[in-house]
Amino acid sequence: MYTIFFSSHGIVLQLPCESGKAVTATFFTEQVLPNLIKNIEKYRPKTGTRGMKILIDNASSHTAKLTKNFLVVEGLELLPHPPYSLDLAPCDFWLFPKLKIYLQGKDFNALQALGTGLYQYFKSIPEEVYRNVFYKWVERLKLCVSAGGDYFE
């Protein structure tokens, strides 16, 4: 399993998770988020996380008080996300389907080989495509509002 964060510019973090280990709030706040912040600061050395907003799903490790407190201390604003909404989550409507196609028929003999393959794949996606995902996300949010919150395709 991998934890993947992306922005309108591309992949910000690709972090492998130990096989068979649950992603707890402790793991999320001690491993994932510090690595995310470190990578953000590489791309934004003057401003770091100041003014940034983050969208993550409603997994318990993401909504735990420990995680919310960590985000506040680090200056990251957590955007609200409705419960399990495939139509409103960029990972679900864009990233996972793309990964599924890329990974189909491939056999990686080690976690490192998978990581290298994913890195190369993500780097091959033009920045414009990442940017368009966020435009599509905003359009989907507008559709959701106009549909009264009902599911749509």
Tab-separated table of C-alpha atoms in Angstrom:
chain	number	residue	atom	x	y	z
A	1	MET	CA	0.000	0.000	0.000
A	2	TYR	CA	1.120	3.532	-0.753
A	3	THR	CA	0.100	6.902	0.563
A	4	ILE	CA	-0.023	9.357	-2.323
A	5	PHE	CA	-0.600	13.101	-2.239
A	6	PHE	CA	-0.765	15.237	-5.343
A	7	SER	CA	-1.287	18.876	-6.142
A	8	SER	CA	-2.111	20.812	-9.277
A	9	HIS	CA	1.597	20.574	-10.120
A	10	GLY	CA	2.082	16.827	-9.701
A	11	ILE	CA	2.900	14.244	-7.065
A	12	VAL	CA	3.913	15.755	-3.733
A	13	LEU	CA	4.380	12.534	-1.753
A	14	GLN	CA	4.540	8.849	-2.583
A	15	LEU	CA	5.200	6.892	0.594
A	16	PRO	CA	5.082	3.105	0.979
A	17	CYS	CA	3.259	1.734	4.007
A	18	GLU	CA	4.489	-1.375	5.766
A	19	SER	CA	2.674	-4.448	4.472
A	20	GLY	CA	-0.101	-5.647	6.744
A	21	LYS	CA	0.180	-2.628	9.033
A	22	ALA	CA	-2.825	-0.382	9.623
A	23	VAL	CA	-2.543	3.316	8.887
A	24	THR	CA	-3.276	4.733	12.330
A	25	ALA	CA	-3.490	8.381	13.337
A	26	THR	CA	-0.109	7.969	15.023
A	27	PHE	CA	1.483	6.622	11.830
A	28	PHE	CA	-0.257	9.325	9.797
A	29	THR	CA	0.960	12.167	12.046
A	30	GLU	CA	4.445	10.796	12.723
A	31	GLN	CA	5.355	9.409	9.289
A	32	VAL	CA	3.046	10.538	6.505
A	33	LEU	CA	2.291	14.167	7.302
A	34	PRO	CA	5.863	15.161	8.303
A	35	ASN	CA	7.103	13.737	4.990
A	36	LEU	CA	4.340	15.603	3.165
A	37	ILE	CA	5.312	18.869	4.857
A	38	LYS	CA	8.994	18.313	4.101
A	39	ASN	CA	8.174	17.822	0.410
A	40	ILE	CA	5.897	20.862	0.331
A	41	GLU	CA	8.681	22.971	1.818
A	42	LYS	CA	11.020	21.852	-0.986
A	43	TYR	CA	8.574	23.241	-3.552
A	44	ARG	CA	7.598	26.275	-1.485
A	45	PRO	CA	10.767	27.258	0.400
A	46	LYS	CA	9.557	30.792	1.158
A	47	THR	CA	6.007	30.028	2.292
A	48	GLY	CA	6.033	26.341	3.238
A	49	THR	CA	2.564	25.159	4.218
A	50	ARG	CA	1.270	28.649	5.021
A	51	GLY	CA	-2.119	29.170	3.395
A	52	MET	CA	-2.315	25.609	2.072
A	53	LYS	CA	-5.450	23.551	2.136
A	54	ILE	CA	-5.470	19.774	2.229
A	55	LEU	CA	-8.163	17.361	1.081
A	56	ILE	CA	-8.076	13.861	2.523
A	57	ASP	CA	-10.810	11.282	2.783
A	58	ASN	CA	-12.682	10.420	5.954
A	59	ALA	CA	-10.599	7.437	7.043
A	60	SER	CA	-10.409	7.319	10.840
A	61	SER	CA	-6.661	8.053	10.813
A	62	HIS	CA	-7.373	11.206	8.784
A	63	THR	CA	-10.211	12.499	10.966
A	64	ALA	CA	-8.723	11.643	14.363
A	65	LYS	CA	-8.204	14.443	16.859
A	66	LEU	CA	-4.450	13.750	16.758
A	67	THR	CA	-4.416	14.372	12.997
A	68	LYS	CA	-6.597	17.468	13.170
A	69	ASN	CA	-4.412	18.954	15.919
A	70	PHE	CA	-1.256	18.202	13.909
A	71	LEU	CA	-2.682	19.969	10.843
A	72	VAL	CA	-3.625	23.050	12.899
A	73	VAL	CA	-0.157	23.281	14.438
A	74	GLU	CA	1.424	22.979	10.977
A	75	GLY	CA	-0.875	25.588	9.461
A	76	LEU	CA	-2.632	23.248	7.039
A	77	GLU	CA	-6.339	23.818	6.606
A	78	LEU	CA	-8.335	20.598	6.295
A	79	LEU	CA	-11.044	20.913	3.671
A	80	PRO	CA	-14.320	19.222	4.567
A	81	HIS	CA	-15.060	16.063	2.630
A	82	PRO	CA	-18.458	14.368	2.572
A	83	PRO	CA	-18.582	10.735	3.714
A	84	TYR	CA	-17.405	8.287	1.059
A	85	SER	CA	-18.149	10.211	-2.106
A	86	LEU	CA	-16.409	8.676	-5.108
A	87	ASP	CA	-17.739	11.408	-7.332
A	88	LEU	CA	-16.079	14.134	-5.225
A	89	ALA	CA	-12.694	12.641	-4.384
A	90	PRO	CA	-9.939	13.345	-6.939
A	91	CYS	CA	-8.162	10.122	-5.955
A	92	ASP	CA	-11.308	8.109	-6.650
A	93	PHE	CA	-12.480	9.759	-9.868
A	94	TRP	CA	-9.025	10.309	-11.387
A	95	LEU	CA	-5.954	8.843	-9.659
A	96	PHE	CA	-7.097	5.302	-8.833
A	97	PRO	CA	-8.592	4.597	-12.286
A	98	LYS	CA	-5.351	5.858	-13.915
A	99	LEU	CA	-3.244	3.681	-11.602
A	100	LYS	CA	-5.420	0.649	-12.261
A	101	ILE	CA	-4.811	0.983	-15.995
A	102	TYR	CA	-1.072	1.570	-15.518
A	103	LEU	CA	-0.609	-1.379	-13.144
A	104	GLN	CA	-2.693	-3.849	-15.165
A	105	GLY	CA	-0.537	-6.769	-16.289
A	106	LYS	CA	2.618	-5.490	-14.577
A	107	ASP	CA	4.492	-7.652	-12.096
A	108	PHE	CA	6.715	-5.899	-9.568
A	109	ASN	CA	8.930	-8.280	-7.640
A	110	ALA	CA	9.686	-5.836	-4.824
A	111	LEU	CA	8.171	-2.811	-3.149
A	112	GLN	CA	11.089	-0.704	-4.368
A	113	ALA	CA	10.440	-1.734	-7.995
A	114	LEU	CA	6.795	-0.775	-7.599
A	115	GLY	CA	7.816	2.557	-6.086
A	116	THR	CA	10.179	3.268	-8.971
A	117	GLY	CA	7.513	2.339	-11.499
A	118	LEU	CA	4.938	4.576	-9.841
A	119	TYR	CA	7.405	7.459	-9.621
A	120	GLN	CA	8.230	7.199	-13.337
A	121	TYR	CA	4.550	6.956	-14.219
A	122	PHE	CA	3.594	9.998	-12.152
A	123	LYS	CA	6.483	11.999	-13.627
A	124	SER	CA	5.264	11.157	-17.145
A	125	ILE	CA	1.931	12.888	-16.521
A	126	PRO	CA	2.093	16.522	-17.685
A	127	GLU	CA	1.481	19.216	-15.074
A	128	GLU	CA	-1.492	20.445	-17.091
A	129	VAL	CA	-3.252	17.113	-16.483
A	130	TYR	CA	-2.838	17.465	-12.705
A	131	ARG	CA	-4.125	21.041	-12.890
A	132	ASN	CA	-7.170	19.901	-14.897
A	133	VAL	CA	-8.041	17.348	-12.200
A	134	PHE	CA	-8.652	20.210	-9.797
A	135	TYR	CA	-10.783	22.081	-12.345
A	136	LYS	CA	-12.821	18.873	-12.773
A	137	TRP	CA	-13.081	18.566	-9.000
A	138	VAL	CA	-14.552	22.073	-8.713
A	139	GLU	CA	-17.031	21.248	-11.503
A	140	ARG	CA	-18.037	18.067	-9.669
A	141	LEU	CA	-18.570	20.048	-6.471
A	142	LYS	CA	-20.851	22.426	-8.373
A	143	LEU	CA	-22.770	19.475	-9.844
A	144	CYS	CA	-23.208	18.022	-6.374
A	145	VAL	CA	-24.623	21.305	-5.070
A	146	SER	CA	-26.988	21.639	-8.051
A	147	ALA	CA	-28.110	17.992	-7.584
A	148	GLY	CA	-28.959	18.688	-3.947
A	149	GLY	CA	-26.149	16.447	-2.727
A	150	ASP	CA	-27.363	13.372	-4.626
A	151	TYR	CA	-24.914	11.003	-6.324
A	152	PHE	CA	-24.142	11.616	-9.980
A	153	GLU	CA	-21.833	10.132	-12.610
